[in-house]
Amino acid sequence: LETASAIGGHGGGKHVDDPYFLQPMEGVDGTGYRASWWTQFYCILWRSWLSVLKDPMLVKVRLLQTAMVASLIGSIYFGQVLDQDGVMNINGSLFLFLTNMTFQNVFAVINVFSAELPVFLREKRSRLYRVDTYFLGKTIAELPLFIAVPFVFTSITYPMIGLKAGVSHYLVTLFIVTLVAN
């Protein structure tokens, strides 16, 4: 009777000697991961940082692409005056400002994520790290580029279009564009 209840899963208690009962793994804490949250975060951050440093040409191409698009938008909307047509043109330039920053980073993230998806899924299934540590580590490793791109774009287009002069206005615009980009 005891053997039938152990194999069939019926009965009052669990039998630790039962071959169908999963034993806890050694070296795994109560959350099911082999490393603490901070260790996972550090390892992902370090690996992501090395990945960014490994390909400096990609950083240069993204910055050059940003500078070229910013120069193009700045030359199209160069020196707007504050009349009816100028306000409409500034409105259009701000639309291009925001859509360019949004989609440039979205396409960069899609490219990186699609390349790393098989490795991510395999390591996630193996419970090497959590999704939040992966996301934060990747985001922080790429943060310098995600701040540099809006800075280059805004620094070129803002004065070319003739937006409101003043350091505080420029910094507010830079802050908003950086938030939109990220």
PDB file of C-alpha atoms in Angstrom:
ATOM      1  CA  LEU A   1       0.000   0.000   0.000  1.00  0.00           C
ATOM      2  CA  GLU A   2       2.838   2.352   0.797  1.00  0.00           C
ATOM      3  CA  THR A   3       4.554   1.638  -2.553  1.00  0.00           C
ATOM      4  CA  ALA A   4       1.366   2.255  -4.499  1.00  0.00           C
ATOM      5  CA  SER A   5       0.776   5.583  -2.793  1.00  0.00           C
ATOM      6  CA  ALA A   6       4.365   6.695  -3.429  1.00  0.00           C
ATOM      7  CA  ILE A   7       4.285   5.841  -7.147  1.00  0.00           C
ATOM      8  CA  GLY A   8       0.764   7.005  -7.851  1.00  0.00           C
ATOM      9  CA  GLY A   9       1.169  10.219  -5.937  1.00  0.00           C
ATOM     10  CA  HIS A  10      -1.768   9.396  -3.664  1.00  0.00           C
ATOM     11  CA  GLY A  11      -1.473   9.341   0.039  1.00  0.00           C
ATOM     12  CA  GLY A  12      -0.704  11.652   2.851  1.00  0.00           C
ATOM     13  CA  GLY A  13       3.024  12.327   2.709  1.00  0.00           C
ATOM     14  CA  LYS A  14       5.970  12.767   0.386  1.00  0.00           C
ATOM     15  CA  HIS A  15       8.627  10.111   0.356  1.00  0.00           C
ATOM     16  CA  VAL A  16      12.124  11.533   0.088  1.00  0.00           C
ATOM     17  CA  ASP A  17      13.462   8.168  -1.067  1.00  0.00           C
ATOM     18  CA  ASP A  18      11.017   8.153  -3.973  1.00  0.00           C
ATOM     19  CA  PRO A  19      12.911   8.373  -7.313  1.00  0.00           C
ATOM     20  CA  TYR A  20      10.166  10.620  -8.751  1.00  0.00           C
ATOM     21  CA  PHE A  21      10.523  13.264  -6.049  1.00  0.00           C
ATOM     22  CA  LEU A  22      12.839  16.111  -7.101  1.00  0.00           C
ATOM     23  CA  GLN A  23      15.596  16.677  -4.615  1.00  0.00           C
ATOM     24  CA  PRO A  24      16.875  20.218  -3.938  1.00  0.00           C
ATOM     25  CA  MET A  25      20.013  21.087  -5.926  1.00  0.00           C
ATOM     26  CA  GLU A  26      23.222  21.781  -4.077  1.00  0.00           C
ATOM     27  CA  GLY A  27      24.461  25.373  -4.179  1.00  0.00           C
ATOM     28  CA  VAL A  28      21.041  26.824  -4.966  1.00  0.00           C
ATOM     29  CA  ASP A  29      19.338  29.205  -2.579  1.00  0.00           C
ATOM     30  CA  GLY A  30      15.618  29.416  -1.912  1.00  0.00           C
ATOM     31  CA  THR A  31      14.992  31.484  -5.056  1.00  0.00           C
ATOM     32  CA  GLY A  32      16.340  28.784  -7.363  1.00  0.00           C
ATOM     33  CA  TYR A  33      19.380  30.714  -8.601  1.00  0.00           C
ATOM     34  CA  ARG A  34      22.972  29.730  -7.976  1.00  0.00           C
ATOM     35  CA  ALA A  35      24.137  33.306  -7.408  1.00  0.00           C
ATOM     36  CA  SER A  36      22.805  36.292  -5.513  1.00  0.00           C
ATOM     37  CA  TRP A  37      21.049  39.151  -7.298  1.00  0.00           C
ATOM     38  CA  TRP A  38      24.136  41.383  -7.037  1.00  0.00           C
ATOM     39  CA  THR A  39      26.442  38.693  -8.408  1.00  0.00           C
ATOM     40  CA  GLN A  40      24.112  38.108 -11.343  1.00  0.00           C
ATOM     41  CA  PHE A  41      23.876  41.849 -11.981  1.00  0.00           C
ATOM     42  CA  TYR A  42      27.656  42.310 -11.809  1.00  0.00           C
ATOM     43  CA  CYS A  43      28.328  39.436 -14.207  1.00  0.00           C
ATOM     44  CA  ILE A  44      25.767  40.637 -16.754  1.00  0.00           C
ATOM     45  CA  LEU A  45      27.008  44.221 -16.461  1.00  0.00           C
ATOM     46  CA  TRP A  46      30.616  43.119 -16.953  1.00  0.00           C
ATOM     47  CA  ARG A  47      29.769  40.901 -19.937  1.00  0.00           C
ATOM     48  CA  SER A  48      27.639  43.632 -21.538  1.00  0.00           C
ATOM     49  CA  TRP A  49      30.338  46.251 -20.959  1.00  0.00           C
ATOM     50  CA  LEU A  50      32.927  44.001 -22.622  1.00  0.00           C
ATOM     51  CA  SER A  51      30.524  43.508 -25.524  1.00  0.00           C
ATOM     52  CA  VAL A  52      30.214  47.290 -25.957  1.00  0.00           C
ATOM     53  CA  LEU A  53      33.995  47.763 -25.758  1.00  0.00           C
ATOM     54  CA  LYS A  54      34.621  44.871 -28.118  1.00  0.00           C
ATOM     55  CA  ASP A  55      32.984  46.676 -31.025  1.00  0.00           C
ATOM     56  CA  PRO A  56      34.156  50.323 -31.019  1.00  0.00           C
ATOM     57  CA  MET A  57      33.367  50.639 -34.717  1.00  0.00           C
ATOM     58  CA  LEU A  58      29.654  50.215 -33.921  1.00  0.00           C
ATOM     59  CA  VAL A  59      29.855  53.129 -31.472  1.00  0.00           C
ATOM     60  CA  LYS A  60      31.629  55.294 -34.043  1.00  0.00           C
ATOM     61  CA  VAL A  61      29.112  54.405 -36.751  1.00  0.00           C
ATOM     62  CA  ARG A  62      26.141  55.216 -34.488  1.00  0.00           C
ATOM     63  CA  LEU A  63      27.655  58.563 -33.506  1.00  0.00           C
ATOM     64  CA  LEU A  64      28.531  59.394 -37.127  1.00  0.00           C
ATOM     65  CA  GLN A  65      25.043  58.369 -38.272  1.00  0.00           C
ATOM     66  CA  THR A  66      23.527  60.577 -35.570  1.00  0.00           C
ATOM     67  CA  ALA A  67      25.720  63.527 -36.565  1.00  0.00           C
ATOM     68  CA  MET A  68      24.810  63.130 -40.246  1.00  0.00           C
ATOM     69  CA  VAL A  69      21.050  62.883 -39.596  1.00  0.00           C
ATOM     70  CA  ALA A  70      21.242  65.830 -37.175  1.00  0.00           C
ATOM     71  CA  SER A  71      23.108  67.895 -39.782  1.00  0.00           C
ATOM     72  CA  LEU A  72      20.518  66.983 -42.396  1.00  0.00           C
ATOM     73  CA  ILE A  73      17.578  67.934 -40.162  1.00  0.00           C
ATOM     74  CA  GLY A  74      19.421  71.087 -39.042  1.00  0.00           C
ATOM     75  CA  SER A  75      20.095  72.143 -42.627  1.00  0.00           C
ATOM     76  CA  ILE A  76      16.483  71.506 -43.692  1.00  0.00           C
ATOM     77  CA  TYR A  77      15.112  73.652 -40.854  1.00  0.00           C
ATOM     78  CA  PHE A  78      18.055  76.072 -40.653  1.00  0.00           C
ATOM     79  CA  GLY A  79      17.472  79.463 -38.987  1.00  0.00           C
ATOM     80  CA  GLN A  80      13.740  79.473 -38.400  1.00  0.00           C
ATOM     81  CA  VAL A  81      12.124  82.762 -37.470  1.00  0.00           C
ATOM     82  CA  LEU A  82       9.163  83.093 -35.129  1.00  0.00           C
ATOM     83  CA  ASP A  83       6.370  83.837 -37.584  1.00  0.00           C
ATOM     84  CA  GLN A  84       3.447  81.617 -38.642  1.00  0.00           C
ATOM     85  CA  ASP A  85       5.501  79.542 -41.088  1.00  0.00           C
ATOM     86  CA  GLY A  86       8.499  79.383 -38.746  1.00  0.00           C
ATOM     87  CA  VAL A  87       6.401  78.053 -35.872  1.00  0.00           C
ATOM     88  CA  MET A  88       4.953  75.327 -38.098  1.00  0.00           C
ATOM     89  CA  ASN A  89       8.468  74.438 -39.297  1.00  0.00           C
ATOM     90  CA  ILE A  90       9.753  74.311 -35.722  1.00  0.00           C
ATOM     91  CA  ASN A  91       6.832  72.041 -34.864  1.00  0.00           C
ATOM     92  CA  GLY A  92       7.853  69.728 -37.726  1.00  0.00           C
ATOM     93  CA  SER A  93      11.489  69.803 -36.655  1.00  0.00           C
ATOM     94  CA  LEU A  94      10.539  68.845 -33.089  1.00  0.00           C
ATOM     95  CA  PHE A  95       8.503  65.950 -34.470  1.00  0.00           C
ATOM     96  CA  LEU A  96      11.537  64.741 -36.436  1.00  0.00           C
ATOM     97  CA  PHE A  97      13.687  65.336 -33.349  1.00  0.00           C
ATOM     98  CA  LEU A  98      11.608  62.987 -31.218  1.00  0.00           C
ATOM     99  CA  THR A  99      10.818  60.337 -33.815  1.00  0.00           C
ATOM    100  CA  ASN A 100      14.459  60.066 -34.856  1.00  0.00           C
ATOM    101  CA  MET A 101      15.616  59.615 -31.263  1.00  0.00           C
ATOM    102  CA  THR A 102      12.877  57.088 -30.569  1.00  0.00           C
ATOM    103  CA  PHE A 103      13.363  54.891 -33.602  1.00  0.00           C
ATOM    104  CA  GLN A 104      17.153  55.086 -33.727  1.00  0.00           C
ATOM    105  CA  ASN A 105      17.427  53.535 -30.262  1.00  0.00           C
ATOM    106  CA  VAL A 106      14.543  51.120 -30.849  1.00  0.00           C
ATOM    107  CA  PHE A 107      16.260  49.701 -33.921  1.00  0.00           C
ATOM    108  CA  ALA A 108      19.562  49.437 -32.056  1.00  0.00           C
ATOM    109  CA  VAL A 109      17.902  47.542 -29.203  1.00  0.00           C
ATOM    110  CA  ILE A 110      16.037  45.247 -31.613  1.00  0.00           C
ATOM    111  CA  ASN A 111      19.314  44.438 -33.360  1.00  0.00           C
ATOM    112  CA  VAL A 112      21.118  43.616 -30.099  1.00  0.00           C
ATOM    113  CA  PHE A 113      18.209  41.715 -28.581  1.00  0.00           C
ATOM    114  CA  SER A 114      17.612  39.535 -31.647  1.00  0.00           C
ATOM    115  CA  ALA A 115      21.307  38.648 -31.729  1.00  0.00           C
ATOM    116  CA  GLU A 116      21.395  37.758 -28.024  1.00  0.00           C
ATOM    117  CA  LEU A 117      17.969  36.118 -27.734  1.00  0.00           C
ATOM    118  CA  PRO A 118      19.121  32.466 -28.094  1.00  0.00           C
ATOM    119  CA  VAL A 119      21.848  32.912 -25.463  1.00  0.00           C
ATOM    120  CA  PHE A 120      19.457  34.776 -23.171  1.00  0.00           C
ATOM    121  CA  LEU A 121      16.772  32.085 -23.406  1.00  0.00           C
ATOM    122  CA  ARG A 122      19.269  29.276 -22.794  1.00  0.00           C
ATOM    123  CA  GLU A 123      20.808  31.001 -19.769  1.00  0.00           C
ATOM    124  CA  LYS A 124      17.401  32.003 -18.415  1.00  0.00           C
ATOM    125  CA  ARG A 125      16.150  28.408 -18.647  1.00  0.00           C
ATOM    126  CA  SER A 126      19.295  27.274 -16.856  1.00  0.00           C
ATOM    127  CA  ARG A 127      18.420  29.800 -14.125  1.00  0.00           C
ATOM    128  CA  LEU A 128      21.791  31.521 -14.346  1.00  0.00           C
ATOM    129  CA  TYR A 129      20.213  34.944 -13.951  1.00  0.00           C
ATOM    130  CA  ARG A 130      16.905  36.735 -13.719  1.00  0.00           C
ATOM    131  CA  VAL A 131      15.313  38.897 -16.375  1.00  0.00           C
ATOM    132  CA  ASP A 132      15.611  42.056 -14.259  1.00  0.00           C
ATOM    133  CA  THR A 133      19.369  41.631 -13.754  1.00  0.00           C
ATOM    134  CA  TYR A 134      19.816  41.064 -17.491  1.00  0.00           C
ATOM    135  CA  PHE A 135      17.768  44.144 -18.385  1.00  0.00           C
ATOM    136  CA  LEU A 136      19.465  46.430 -15.860  1.00  0.00           C
ATOM    137  CA  GLY A 137      22.956  45.162 -16.690  1.00  0.00           C
ATOM    138  CA  LYS A 138      22.462  45.614 -20.448  1.00  0.00           C
ATOM    139  CA  THR A 139      20.864  49.032 -19.993  1.00  0.00           C
ATOM    140  CA  ILE A 140      23.567  50.386 -17.703  1.00  0.00           C
ATOM    141  CA  ALA A 141      26.364  49.015 -19.913  1.00  0.00           C
ATOM    142  CA  GLU A 142      24.918  50.810 -22.931  1.00  0.00           C
ATOM    143  CA  LEU A 143      23.936  53.951 -21.010  1.00  0.00           C
ATOM    144  CA  PRO A 144      26.968  56.023 -22.125  1.00  0.00           C
ATOM    145  CA  LEU A 145      25.983  55.493 -25.759  1.00  0.00           C
ATOM    146  CA  PHE A 146      22.309  56.084 -25.007  1.00  0.00           C
ATOM    147  CA  ILE A 147      23.286  59.441 -23.482  1.00  0.00           C
ATOM    148  CA  ALA A 148      25.920  60.380 -26.088  1.00  0.00           C
ATOM    149  CA  VAL A 149      23.597  59.920 -29.079  1.00  0.00           C
ATOM    150  CA  PRO A 150      20.925  62.402 -27.862  1.00  0.00           C
ATOM    151  CA  PHE A 151      23.698  64.800 -26.791  1.00  0.00           C
ATOM    152  CA  VAL A 152      25.293  64.796 -30.266  1.00  0.00           C
ATOM    153  CA  PHE A 153      21.919  65.078 -31.991  1.00  0.00           C
ATOM    154  CA  THR A 154      20.651  67.920 -29.809  1.00  0.00           C
ATOM    155  CA  SER A 155      23.965  69.794 -29.861  1.00  0.00           C
ATOM    156  CA  ILE A 156      23.924  69.896 -33.651  1.00  0.00           C
ATOM    157  CA  THR A 157      20.255  70.523 -34.400  1.00  0.00           C
ATOM    158  CA  TYR A 158      19.298  72.879 -31.560  1.00  0.00           C
ATOM    159  CA  PRO A 159      21.420  75.854 -32.689  1.00  0.00           C
ATOM    160  CA  MET A 160      20.991  75.121 -36.405  1.00  0.00           C
ATOM    161  CA  ILE A 161      17.196  75.253 -36.217  1.00  0.00           C
ATOM    162  CA  GLY A 162      17.358  78.404 -34.122  1.00  0.00           C
ATOM    163  CA  LEU A 163      15.447  77.157 -31.116  1.00  0.00           C
ATOM    164  CA  LYS A 164      15.198  79.357 -28.023  1.00  0.00           C
ATOM    165  CA  ALA A 165      18.643  80.596 -26.973  1.00  0.00           C
ATOM    166  CA  GLY A 166      19.983  79.967 -23.505  1.00  0.00           C
ATOM    167  CA  VAL A 167      21.794  77.202 -21.682  1.00  0.00           C
ATOM    168  CA  SER A 168      18.823  76.341 -19.468  1.00  0.00           C
ATOM    169  CA  HIS A 169      16.527  75.907 -22.494  1.00  0.00           C
ATOM    170  CA  TYR A 170      19.126  73.749 -24.221  1.00  0.00           C
ATOM    171  CA  LEU A 171      19.586  71.579 -21.106  1.00  0.00           C
ATOM    172  CA  VAL A 172      15.824  71.086 -20.704  1.00  0.00           C
ATOM    173  CA  THR A 173      15.606  70.047 -24.369  1.00  0.00           C
ATOM    174  CA  LEU A 174      18.579  67.721 -23.956  1.00  0.00           C
ATOM    175  CA  PHE A 175      17.009  66.158 -20.863  1.00  0.00           C
ATOM    176  CA  ILE A 176      13.678  65.573 -22.631  1.00  0.00           C
ATOM    177  CA  VAL A 177      15.327  64.160 -25.765  1.00  0.00           C
ATOM    178  CA  THR A 178      17.460  61.828 -23.609  1.00  0.00           C
ATOM    179  CA  LEU A 179      14.367  60.599 -21.761  1.00  0.00           C
ATOM    180  CA  VAL A 180      12.552  60.002 -25.049  1.00  0.00           C
ATOM    181  CA  ALA A 181      15.558  58.177 -26.483  1.00  0.00           C
ATOM    182  CA  ASN A 182      15.822  55.874 -23.496  1.00  0.00           C
TER     183      ASN A 182
END
